[in-house]
Coordinates of C-alpha atoms and ligand atoms in Angstrom, one line a residue:
M1 CA -17.7 34.7 -1.9
L2 CA -14.0 34.5 -2.6
T3 CA -13.7 31.1 -1.1
S4 CA -16.6 29.7 -3.1
V5 CA -15.1 31.0 -6.3
R6 CA -11.8 29.4 -5.4
T7 CA -13.3 26.1 -4.5
R8 CA -15.2 26.0 -7.7
S9 CA -12.2 26.9 -9.8
W10 CA -10.3 24.0 -8.4
A11 CA -13.1 21.5 -8.7
L12 CA -13.4 21.4 -12.5
P13 CA -9.7 20.9 -13.2
A14 CA -9.6 18.3 -10.5
L15 CA -12.4 16.5 -12.3
A16 CA -10.5 16.8 -15.5
G17 CA -7.5 15.1 -13.8
V18 CA -9.7 12.2 -12.6
A19 CA -11.2 11.8 -16.1
A20 CA -7.8 11.8 -17.7
A21 CA -6.4 9.3 -15.2
A22 CA -9.4 7.0 -15.7
S23 CA -8.9 7.2 -19.4
A24 CA -5.3 6.3 -19.1
L25 CA -6.1 3.3 -16.9
G26 CA -9.1 2.2 -18.9
V27 CA -7.2 2.2 -22.2
A28 CA -4.2 0.5 -20.6
E29 CA -6.5 -2.4 -19.5
V30 CA -7.7 -2.9 -23.1
V31 CA -4.2 -3.0 -24.5
A32 CA -3.2 -5.3 -21.6
A33 CA -6.0 -7.6 -22.6
F34 CA -4.0 -8.3 -25.8
V35 CA -0.5 -8.1 -24.5
G36 CA -1.0 -10.3 -21.4
P37 CA -2.6 -9.9 -18.0
S38 CA 0.5 -8.9 -16.0
S39 CA 1.2 -6.0 -18.4
S40 CA -1.6 -3.9 -16.9
P41 CA 0.0 -1.1 -15.0
V42 CA -2.4 -1.4 -12.1
T43 CA -1.7 -5.2 -11.9
A44 CA 2.0 -4.8 -12.2
V45 CA 2.3 -2.0 -9.7
S46 CA 0.1 -4.0 -7.3
G47 CA 2.3 -7.0 -7.8
A48 CA 5.4 -4.9 -7.2
I49 CA 3.9 -3.6 -4.0
V50 CA 2.9 -7.0 -2.8
D51 CA 6.5 -8.3 -3.4
R52 CA 7.7 -5.5 -1.1
I53 CA 5.2 -5.6 1.7
P54 CA 6.9 -6.4 5.0
R55 CA 6.2 -9.8 6.4
S56 CA 4.2 -8.6 9.4
L57 CA 1.8 -6.5 7.2
E58 CA 1.4 -9.4 4.7
Q59 CA 0.6 -11.7 7.6
F60 CA -1.9 -9.2 8.9
G61 CA -3.4 -8.8 5.5
V62 CA -3.9 -12.5 4.9
Q63 CA -5.3 -13.1 8.4
T64 CA -7.7 -10.2 8.6
L65 CA -8.8 -10.0 5.0
G66 CA -8.4 -13.6 3.9
H67 CA -9.2 -13.8 0.2
W68 CA -10.3 -10.2 0.2
D69 CA -6.7 -9.1 0.6
K70 CA -6.2 -8.4 -3.2
P71 CA -9.5 -6.6 -3.8
V72 CA -8.8 -4.4 -0.8
L73 CA -5.3 -3.5 -1.9
T74 CA -6.7 -2.8 -5.4
V75 CA -9.2 -0.4 -3.9
I76 CA -6.6 1.3 -1.8
I77 CA -4.4 1.8 -5.0
L78 CA -7.3 3.2 -7.0
V79 CA -8.1 5.7 -4.2
V80 CA -4.5 6.8 -4.0
L81 CA -4.5 7.1 -7.8
A82 CA -7.7 9.2 -7.7
G83 CA -6.0 11.5 -5.2
I84 CA -3.0 12.0 -7.4
A85 CA -5.2 12.5 -10.4
V86 CA -7.0 15.3 -8.5
A87 CA -3.6 16.8 -7.8
A88 CA -2.6 16.5 -11.4
G89 CA -5.7 18.4 -12.5
I90 CA -5.1 21.1 -10.0
L91 CA -1.5 21.5 -11.0
A92 CA -2.6 21.7 -14.7
R93 CA -4.6 24.8 -13.7
R94 CA -1.3 26.8 -13.6
R95 CA 0.2 25.2 -16.6
V96 CA -1.1 22.1 -18.4
A97 CA 2.5 20.9 -18.6
F98 CA 2.6 20.5 -14.8
G99 CA -0.3 18.2 -14.9
L100 CA 1.2 16.3 -17.8
L101 CA 4.4 15.8 -15.9
V102 CA 2.5 13.9 -13.2
F103 CA 1.3 11.6 -15.9
V104 CA 4.8 11.2 -17.2
A105 CA 6.0 10.3 -13.7
F106 CA 3.3 7.7 -13.4
A107 CA 4.1 6.3 -16.8
V108 CA 7.7 5.8 -15.7
I109 CA 6.6 4.0 -12.6
G110 CA 4.2 1.9 -14.7
V111 CA 6.9 1.1 -17.2
L112 CA 9.4 0.1 -14.6
A113 CA 6.8 -2.1 -12.8
T114 CA 5.5 -3.9 -15.9
A115 CA 9.0 -4.3 -17.4
S116 CA 10.3 -5.8 -14.1
R117 CA 7.5 -8.3 -13.5
P118 CA 9.0 -11.8 -13.5
D119 CA 6.8 -12.9 -16.4
S120 CA 7.1 -9.7 -18.5
T121 CA 7.8 -9.6 -22.2
T122 CA 9.2 -6.8 -24.3
M123 CA 5.6 -5.9 -25.1
A124 CA 4.7 -5.4 -21.5
V125 CA 5.3 -1.6 -21.5
W126 CA 2.8 -0.8 -24.2
P127 CA -0.4 -0.7 -22.1
T128 CA 1.2 1.9 -19.9
V129 CA 2.7 3.9 -22.7
V130 CA -0.5 4.0 -24.8
G131 CA -2.7 4.6 -21.6
A132 CA -0.5 7.5 -20.5
G133 CA -0.6 9.0 -24.0
V134 CA -4.4 8.9 -24.0
G135 CA -4.6 10.2 -20.4
M136 CA -2.3 13.2 -21.3
A137 CA -4.4 14.0 -24.4
V138 CA -7.6 14.0 -22.3
L139 CA -6.0 16.2 -19.7
S140 CA -4.8 18.7 -22.4
L141 CA -8.3 18.8 -23.8
L142 CA -10.3 19.0 -20.6
V143 CA -8.2 21.4 -18.4
P144 CA -8.4 24.4 -20.7
R145 CA -12.1 23.8 -21.1
A146 CA -12.5 23.7 -17.3
L147 CA -10.7 27.0 -17.0
A148 CA -12.7 28.5 -19.8
V149 CA -15.9 27.4 -18.1
E150 CA -14.8 28.9 -14.8
D151 CA -13.9 32.2 -16.5
S152 CA -17.1 32.5 -18.3
V153 CA -19.0 31.8 -15.1
R154 CA -17.1 34.4 -13.2
A155 CA -17.5 36.9 -16.0
A156 CA -21.2 36.3 -15.6
E157 CA -21.1 36.8 -11.8
P158 CA -19.5 40.2 -11.3
A159 CA -20.5 40.1 -7.6
D160 CA -17.8 37.5 -7.0
V161 CA -15.1 39.7 -8.2
G162 CA -16.3 42.8 -6.5
G163 CA -16.0 41.3 -3.0
A164 CA -12.5 39.9 -3.6
A165 CA -9.2 41.7 -3.3
G166 CA -5.5 41.2 -4.1
S167 CA -3.8 38.6 -6.1
A168 CA -6.3 35.9 -5.4
S169 CA -8.9 38.0 -7.1
A170 CA -6.6 38.7 -10.0
A171 CA -5.9 35.1 -10.5
A172 CA -9.5 34.3 -10.3
T173 CA -10.4 36.7 -13.0
T174 CA -7.5 35.9 -15.4
P175 CA -9.0 34.7 -18.7
A176 CA -8.0 31.2 -19.5
A177 CA -6.4 32.3 -22.8
V178 CA -3.9 34.4 -21.0
R179 CA -2.8 31.7 -18.6
A180 CA 0.7 30.5 -19.6
G181 CA 0.8 27.2 -21.4
A182 CA -3.0 26.9 -21.7
P183 CA -4.2 26.4 -25.3
V184 CA -6.8 28.9 -26.3
A185 CA -10.2 27.4 -25.8
P186 CA -13.1 29.2 -27.1
P187 CA -14.8 30.6 -24.0
P188 CA -18.6 30.4 -24.3
L189 CA -20.2 33.8 -24.4
P190 CA -20.9 34.9 -20.9
T191 CA -24.6 35.1 -20.7
L192 CA -26.6 35.3 -17.5
G193 CA -27.3 31.8 -16.2
G194 CA -25.3 30.3 -19.1
G195 CA -22.2 29.9 -16.9
A196 CA -23.9 27.5 -14.6
G197 CA -25.1 25.6 -17.6
S198 CA -21.6 25.2 -19.0
R199 CA -20.3 24.2 -15.6
R200 CA -22.9 21.5 -15.6
S201 CA -22.1 20.4 -19.1
F202 CA -18.4 20.2 -18.2
L203 CA -19.4 18.1 -15.2
Y204 CA -21.3 15.8 -17.6
L205 CA -18.3 15.7 -19.9
A206 CA -15.8 14.8 -17.2
A207 CA -18.1 12.3 -15.4
G208 CA -19.0 10.8 -18.8
T209 CA -15.4 10.4 -19.8
T210 CA -14.6 8.8 -16.4
A211 CA -17.6 6.4 -16.7
A212 CA -16.7 5.6 -20.3
A213 CA -13.1 4.9 -19.2
A214 CA -14.4 2.6 -16.4
V215 CA -16.5 0.7 -18.9
V216 CA -13.6 0.4 -21.4
G217 CA -11.3 -0.8 -18.6
G218 CA -13.8 -3.3 -17.3
G219 CA -14.3 -4.5 -20.9
G220 CA -10.6 -4.8 -21.2
R221 CA -10.5 -7.1 -18.1
L222 CA -13.3 -9.2 -19.6
I223 CA -11.6 -9.5 -22.9
G224 CA -8.4 -10.5 -21.0
R225 CA -10.3 -13.2 -19.2
W226 CA -12.0 -14.3 -22.4
R227 CA -8.7 -14.5 -24.1
G228 CA -7.5 -16.6 -21.2
V229 CA -7.2 -20.4 -21.1
S230 CA -10.7 -21.4 -19.8
E231 CA -11.6 -22.7 -23.3
E232 CA -8.4 -24.7 -23.5
R233 CA -9.1 -26.1 -20.0
A234 CA -12.7 -27.0 -20.9
A235 CA -11.5 -29.0 -23.9
I236 CA -9.3 -31.3 -21.9
T237 CA -10.3 -34.8 -20.9
L238 CA -7.9 -36.2 -18.4
P239 CA -6.8 -39.8 -18.8
K240 CA -7.9 -42.4 -16.3
P241 CA -5.3 -43.0 -13.5
A242 CA -3.1 -46.0 -14.0
D243 CA -2.9 -46.0 -10.2
P244 CA -6.2 -44.8 -8.8
A245 CA -6.8 -43.6 -5.2
P246 CA -7.4 -46.6 -2.9
P247 CA -11.1 -47.0 -2.2
L248 CA -12.3 -45.0 0.8
P249 CA -12.6 -47.3 3.8
A250 CA -16.1 -47.6 5.3
G251 CA -16.8 -44.8 7.8
A252 CA -14.3 -42.4 6.2
K253 CA -17.0 -39.8 6.0
L254 CA -18.8 -38.7 9.2
D255 CA -22.2 -37.4 9.0
A256 CA -22.3 -34.6 11.5
E257 CA -24.0 -31.4 10.5
G258 CA -21.5 -28.5 10.2
V259 CA -18.4 -30.6 9.8
S260 CA -16.1 -29.9 6.8
P261 CA -16.7 -32.4 4.1
L262 CA -14.0 -35.0 3.6
F263 CA -13.3 -33.6 0.1
T264 CA -13.4 -29.8 -0.3
P265 CA -15.2 -28.8 -3.5
N266 CA -12.9 -26.9 -5.9
S267 CA -15.1 -23.9 -5.7
D268 CA -14.7 -23.8 -1.8
F269 CA -11.0 -24.6 -1.8
Y270 CA -8.9 -21.9 -0.1
R271 CA -6.7 -19.9 -2.4
V272 CA -3.4 -18.3 -1.4
D273 CA -0.9 -16.9 -3.9
T274 CA 0.8 -13.7 -4.9
A275 CA -0.9 -13.4 -8.3
F276 CA -3.0 -10.3 -8.9
V277 CA -4.4 -11.7 -12.1
L278 CA -4.4 -15.4 -12.6
P279 CA -1.6 -16.6 -14.9
Q280 CA -3.1 -18.0 -18.1
V281 CA -0.8 -20.8 -19.1
N282 CA -1.8 -22.4 -22.3
P283 CA -1.4 -26.2 -22.2
K284 CA -0.7 -26.2 -25.9
N285 CA 2.6 -24.3 -25.5
Y286 CA 3.3 -25.7 -22.0
K287 CA 6.8 -27.0 -21.1
L288 CA 8.1 -28.2 -17.8
R289 CA 11.8 -27.9 -17.7
I290 CA 13.9 -29.9 -15.1
H291 CA 17.5 -28.8 -14.9
G292 CA 20.2 -27.5 -12.5
R293 CA 22.3 -30.0 -10.6
V294 CA 21.3 -33.0 -12.7
A295 CA 23.0 -35.6 -14.9
R296 CA 20.6 -34.7 -17.7
E297 CA 18.2 -31.9 -18.3
M298 CA 14.7 -32.8 -19.5
E299 CA 11.6 -31.1 -20.8
F300 CA 8.0 -32.2 -20.7
T301 CA 5.0 -30.9 -22.6
Y302 CA 1.6 -31.1 -21.1
Q303 CA 0.8 -34.0 -23.4
D304 CA 4.1 -35.8 -22.3
L305 CA 2.8 -35.6 -18.7
L306 CA -0.7 -36.9 -19.6
D307 CA 0.9 -39.7 -21.6
R308 CA 2.7 -41.0 -18.5
P309 CA 1.0 -43.4 -16.0
L310 CA -1.0 -41.1 -13.8
V311 CA -1.4 -41.6 -10.1
E312 CA -4.4 -40.4 -8.1
R313 CA -4.1 -39.6 -4.4
D314 CA -6.0 -37.8 -1.6
V315 CA -3.9 -35.1 -0.1
T316 CA -4.8 -32.3 2.4
L317 CA -3.1 -29.0 1.6
T318 CA -2.4 -26.5 4.3
C319 CA -1.1 -22.9 4.2
V320 CA 1.6 -21.9 6.7
S321 CA -0.4 -18.7 7.3
N322 CA -3.3 -20.8 8.7
D323 CA -3.8 -19.6 12.2
V324 CA -5.2 -21.9 15.0
G325 CA -8.8 -22.6 14.0
G326 CA -8.3 -21.0 10.5
D327 CA -9.6 -22.1 7.1
L328 CA -6.5 -22.1 4.9
V329 CA -6.7 -25.8 4.6
G330 CA -8.5 -28.1 2.3
N331 CA -8.6 -31.7 1.0
A332 CA -8.7 -32.8 -2.6
R333 CA -8.2 -35.9 -4.8
W334 CA -5.2 -35.1 -7.0
L335 CA -4.2 -36.7 -10.3
G336 CA -0.7 -36.4 -11.6
V337 CA 2.7 -37.8 -12.4
R338 CA 4.9 -39.1 -9.6
L339 CA 7.6 -36.5 -9.1
K340 CA 10.0 -39.2 -7.9
D341 CA 9.9 -40.9 -11.3
L342 CA 10.8 -37.6 -13.1
L343 CA 13.6 -36.9 -10.7
D344 CA 15.0 -40.4 -11.1
E345 CA 15.2 -39.8 -14.9
V346 CA 17.1 -36.5 -14.6
E347 CA 19.4 -38.0 -11.8
P348 CA 19.9 -35.2 -9.3
D349 CA 23.4 -34.7 -8.0
P350 CA 23.7 -36.0 -4.4
D351 CA 24.3 -32.5 -3.1
A352 CA 21.2 -31.0 -4.7
D353 CA 19.3 -30.9 -1.5
Q354 CA 16.7 -28.3 -2.7
L355 CA 14.2 -28.6 -5.5
V356 CA 13.3 -25.1 -6.6
G357 CA 9.9 -24.8 -8.3
R358 CA 9.1 -21.7 -10.5
S359 CA 5.7 -20.6 -11.7
A360 CA 4.8 -18.9 -14.9
D361 CA 4.6 -15.6 -12.9
G362 CA 8.0 -16.0 -11.4
W363 CA 7.1 -17.1 -7.9
T364 CA 9.6 -19.6 -6.4
C365 CA 9.3 -22.4 -3.9
G366 CA 12.0 -24.6 -2.3
T367 CA 11.3 -28.2 -1.4
P368 CA 13.7 -30.7 0.1
T369 CA 14.7 -33.0 -2.7
A370 CA 14.6 -35.9 -0.2
A371 CA 10.9 -35.3 0.5
C372 CA 10.2 -35.7 -3.2
R373 CA 12.0 -39.0 -3.4
D374 CA 11.4 -40.7 -0.1
G375 CA 8.4 -42.7 -1.4
R376 CA 5.6 -40.3 -0.4
D377 CA 3.1 -39.3 -3.0
A378 CA 4.7 -36.1 -4.2
L379 CA 2.9 -35.3 -7.5
I380 CA 3.2 -33.1 -10.5
A381 CA -0.5 -32.6 -10.5
V382 CA -2.8 -32.0 -13.5
G383 CA -6.2 -32.9 -11.9
M384 CA -8.1 -31.8 -8.8
N385 CA -11.3 -33.6 -7.6
G386 CA -11.9 -35.1 -11.0
E387 CA -11.3 -32.1 -13.3
P388 CA -8.3 -30.4 -14.8
L389 CA -6.8 -28.1 -12.2
P390 CA -8.8 -24.9 -11.9
V391 CA -6.9 -21.9 -13.2
A392 CA -6.9 -20.4 -9.6
H393 CA -5.3 -23.7 -8.4
G394 CA -2.5 -23.8 -10.9
F395 CA -3.7 -24.9 -14.3
P396 CA -2.3 -26.6 -16.2
V397 CA 0.3 -28.1 -13.8
R398 CA 1.2 -27.7 -10.1
M399 CA 3.1 -29.5 -7.4
V400 CA 1.6 -31.3 -4.4
V401 CA 3.8 -32.8 -1.7
P402 CA 2.1 -34.4 1.3
G403 CA 3.3 -33.2 4.7
L404 CA 4.8 -29.8 3.7
Y405 CA 3.1 -26.4 3.9
G406 CA 2.0 -25.0 0.5
Y407 CA 4.7 -22.3 0.3
V408 CA 7.5 -24.9 0.4
S409 CA 5.9 -27.5 -1.8
A410 CA 2.8 -26.6 -3.9
T411 CA 3.9 -24.4 -6.8
K412 CA 1.0 -23.5 -9.0
W413 CA 1.4 -22.7 -12.7
L414 CA 4.6 -24.7 -12.5
V415 CA 6.9 -24.3 -15.5
D416 CA 10.4 -25.0 -14.1
L417 CA 12.1 -27.3 -11.6
E418 CA 15.7 -26.6 -10.7
L419 CA 17.8 -28.9 -8.6
S420 CA 19.7 -26.6 -6.3
R421 CA 21.0 -26.3 -2.8
F422 CA 19.5 -24.6 0.3
S423 CA 22.8 -22.9 0.7
D424 CA 22.6 -21.5 -2.8
F425 CA 19.1 -20.2 -3.2
D426 CA 16.3 -18.7 -1.0
A427 CA 12.8 -19.1 -2.5
Y428 CA 10.2 -16.3 -2.5
W429 CA 9.0 -16.4 1.1
V430 CA 12.4 -17.1 2.8
P431 CA 13.9 -13.6 2.6
R432 CA 10.5 -12.4 3.8
G433 CA 11.0 -14.1 7.1
W434 CA 9.5 -17.5 6.7
A435 CA 11.4 -20.7 7.4
Q436 CA 13.4 -22.4 4.6
Q437 CA 11.9 -25.8 5.6
A438 CA 8.4 -26.2 7.0
P439 CA 6.8 -29.6 7.6
I440 CA 3.1 -29.3 8.6
K441 CA 2.4 -29.4 12.3
V442 CA -0.3 -31.6 13.8
A443 CA -3.5 -29.5 14.1
S444 CA -7.2 -29.8 14.8
R445 CA -10.2 -27.5 14.3
I446 CA -13.7 -27.4 15.7
D447 CA -16.1 -26.8 12.9
T448 CA -19.3 -27.0 14.9
P449 CA -20.6 -25.4 17.2
R450 CA -19.4 -22.0 16.0
A451 CA -17.8 -19.6 18.5
G452 CA -20.5 -17.7 20.3
A453 CA -23.2 -20.3 19.5
K454 CA -26.2 -20.9 21.8
V455 CA -26.6 -24.6 22.4
S456 CA -28.8 -26.9 24.4
D457 CA -29.3 -30.5 25.5
T458 CA -26.9 -32.7 23.5
V459 CA -24.3 -30.8 21.5
T460 CA -22.5 -32.4 18.6
V461 CA -19.0 -31.1 18.6
A462 CA -17.3 -32.0 15.3
G463 CA -14.4 -30.9 13.1
V464 CA -11.2 -32.1 11.4
A465 CA -7.7 -32.9 12.4
W466 CA -4.6 -33.2 10.2
A467 CA -1.0 -34.4 10.4
Q468 CA -0.1 -35.0 6.8
H469 CA 2.3 -37.8 6.0
V470 CA 2.2 -39.0 9.6
G471 CA -1.5 -39.5 10.3
I472 CA -3.9 -38.7 13.1
A473 CA -4.1 -41.2 16.0
K474 CA -6.3 -39.4 18.5
V475 CA -8.5 -36.3 18.9
E476 CA -9.6 -35.2 22.4
L477 CA -11.9 -32.5 23.7
K478 CA -12.5 -30.9 27.0
V479 CA -14.9 -28.4 28.4
D480 CA -13.5 -25.6 30.5
D481 CA -10.9 -27.2 32.8
G482 CA -12.6 -30.6 32.7
P483 CA -10.8 -33.9 31.7
W484 CA -9.8 -34.6 28.1
Q485 CA -12.3 -37.0 26.5
Q486 CA -11.7 -38.9 23.3
A487 CA -13.6 -38.0 20.1
T488 CA -14.8 -40.6 17.6
L489 CA -12.6 -40.5 14.5
A490 CA -13.8 -41.2 11.0
A491 CA -11.9 -44.0 9.4
Q492 CA -8.6 -43.0 7.9
D493 CA -8.5 -42.3 4.2
S494 CA -4.8 -42.0 4.1
I495 CA -2.1 -40.5 6.4
D496 CA -1.9 -37.6 4.0
T497 CA -5.6 -36.6 4.5
W498 CA -7.4 -34.9 7.3
R499 CA -9.7 -36.9 9.5
Q500 CA -13.2 -35.8 10.6
W501 CA -14.1 -36.4 14.2
R502 CA -17.1 -35.9 16.4
W503 CA -17.9 -35.8 20.1
D504 CA -21.3 -35.7 21.6
W505 CA -21.4 -33.5 24.7
K506 CA -24.2 -33.4 27.3
P507 CA -23.8 -30.1 29.2
S508 CA -24.7 -30.5 32.8
G509 CA -26.1 -27.0 33.3
S510 CA -26.7 -23.6 31.6
G511 CA -24.0 -21.0 31.3
D512 CA -20.9 -20.1 29.3
H513 CA -18.3 -22.7 28.4
V514 CA -15.2 -23.1 26.4
I515 CA -14.7 -26.2 24.4
S516 CA -11.1 -27.0 23.4
V517 CA -9.6 -29.6 21.0
R518 CA -6.2 -31.2 20.6
A519 CA -5.0 -33.9 18.3
T520 CA -2.2 -36.5 18.6
N521 CA -0.4 -37.7 15.5
A522 CA 0.6 -41.3 14.7
D523 CA 4.1 -40.7 16.1
G524 CA 2.6 -39.8 19.4
V525 CA 3.1 -36.0 19.2
T526 CA 0.2 -34.1 20.8
Q527 CA -0.6 -30.5 20.0
P528 CA 0.9 -28.3 22.7
E529 CA -1.3 -25.7 24.5
Q530 CA 1.3 -23.0 24.0
Y531 CA 0.2 -20.7 21.2
E532 CA 2.6 -19.8 18.4
P533 CA 1.6 -17.5 15.5
P534 CA 1.9 -18.7 11.9
A535 CA 5.3 -17.0 11.2
P536 CA 7.9 -18.3 10.7
D537 CA 7.0 -22.0 10.3
G538 CA 3.3 -22.6 11.2
S539 CA 0.9 -21.9 14.0
Q540 CA 0.5 -24.0 17.1
G541 CA -1.9 -24.2 20.0
W542 CA -5.4 -25.6 20.8
H543 CA -8.5 -24.4 19.0
S544 CA -11.2 -23.3 21.4
V545 CA -14.8 -22.1 20.9
D546 CA -16.9 -20.4 23.6
V547 CA -20.6 -21.4 23.7
T548 CA -23.6 -20.6 25.8
V549 CA -25.7 -23.4 27.1
R550 CA -29.4 -22.3 27.6
Ligands
LIG601 N1 2.7 -19.8 -8.3 C1 2.4 -19.8 -7.0 N2 2.2 -21.0 -6.4 C2 1.9 -21.0 -5.1 C3 1.8 -19.9 -4.3 C4 2.0 -18.6 -5.0 O1 2.0 -17.5 -4.4 N3 2.3 -18.6 -6.3 N4 1.4 -19.9 -3.0 C5 1.6 -21.2 -2.3 C6 1.0 -21.2 -1.1 S1 1.6 -20.2 0.2 C7 0.0 -22.1 -0.8 S2 -0.6 -22.3 0.8 C8 -0.6 -23.0 -1.8 C9 -2.1 -22.8 -1.9 O2 -2.7 -23.5 -2.9 P1 -4.2 -23.3 -3.3 O3 -4.3 -21.8 -3.6 O4 -4.5 -24.2 -4.5 O5 -5.0 -23.6 -2.1 O6 -0.1 -22.6 -3.1 C10 1.3 -22.4 -3.2 N5 1.6 -22.3 -4.5
LIG602 MO1 0.6 -20.8 2.1

């Protein structure tokens, strides 16, 4: 009996803690909707954690969870917060002030996190402060009520007390009003059966408060999104390119079922970034500043960029975290301003060997200045596959440099370009263990058949191969330890785009087989068999799939 009394007397204050924490977070989301997305304490703390995650763990996260990495981390954070909220409620049993202290500690963490985000403003602490205030008020209201309910229930169940002895029993029968620090809540009259009823009504109160807070918080997120830049984006009509993409050669698209399309639709395009909520950069106030080791600083509005002659090019983007056979790669038709022209106008110092890109949310990227000026189609891009950049892909302005992995070339939500030196500055991923310079390695992937597929008769093996800014010269396949055989290549769109390939295989008998692919670039470099993981400068090795011939 004693244990059941104790369990129950912890449960209601714990619920009060959860309801209070939910109220704090829900209210904070609403305030954040108006202050700016990164001022949400959950978002800011998540971001601060991501920035401190060790390289191995981050690598593991991206690899095993893919684009689910952020939702999963958010759920983990919410579960941890719920645990702490339970603890705050239980602490408040002794003294409401103890529970309030937990909220104060969390407010301090939230304030530090929101104030130190790279894109924070002086307003950024408000969601946390207001949220914490509301949470503390809810805790102060609910905990005494929880205790009063417990006391009235216990008063109505004398059997519970009779069986208990010692201090536990004394504590369990102390009226709420006597507990130090607890405001006097009117205890409901202890009538038989009425105790259980008030317990239930408290449960409804706490659960109702939590649910209302979740709705308010979700509403806050929606308001934040609605207050975002999707309307501004929808209102934009991009100018026609002065220099359109060259027409696709005949045979640039293979029709093989299951092969990646030559152009990846924007909705399917892989997304990799450190942003917990997408930066909402309004093109109306947009400025791109180019400065640092230059003869003259310059600034460009969004309209300034659109007013320049626009270039359209097909470029395949690849993430350095893409493992052998992975899908962190995609091809798009980009529209933008030639970066080389802008750099020629600011006149970089000869020793400025690194161009540092900065995003609206403070992420940084270091690109060799030479790669931006050597004649390749390095772009300050505003369009992707015929539309303004999607917000997730860097709206309104991002960088695209053929031949370099995304983390050293493809700054999204680009607002600042600084001419610097590799010896003076390490961009975001460099201190986290990734290479300072990272040209894309020649790679190939089997799209079909899928690993583990059951196949028969004639098997169409097909996929893509890429070696941006060099070009793909040859793709070969082999089955088990058989000889390498040449695949049919689609016609080359450009050396900066991937090439589809296909190979029709007639298996000679049933059983399990391993199909492997390797590509050779236009410089004659063939993918080596030796596997290398993505860190520190890109994965390497042959992609293989195992199939069963029936
Ligand atoms: N602002 C910002 N830009 C960024 C990143 C980032 O984290 N923040 N990630 C880079 C990386 S690692 C890659 S691979 C590409 C991915 O571009 P995508 O999401 O449009 O496919 O964006 C690059 N640009
Ligand atoms: Mo990346």
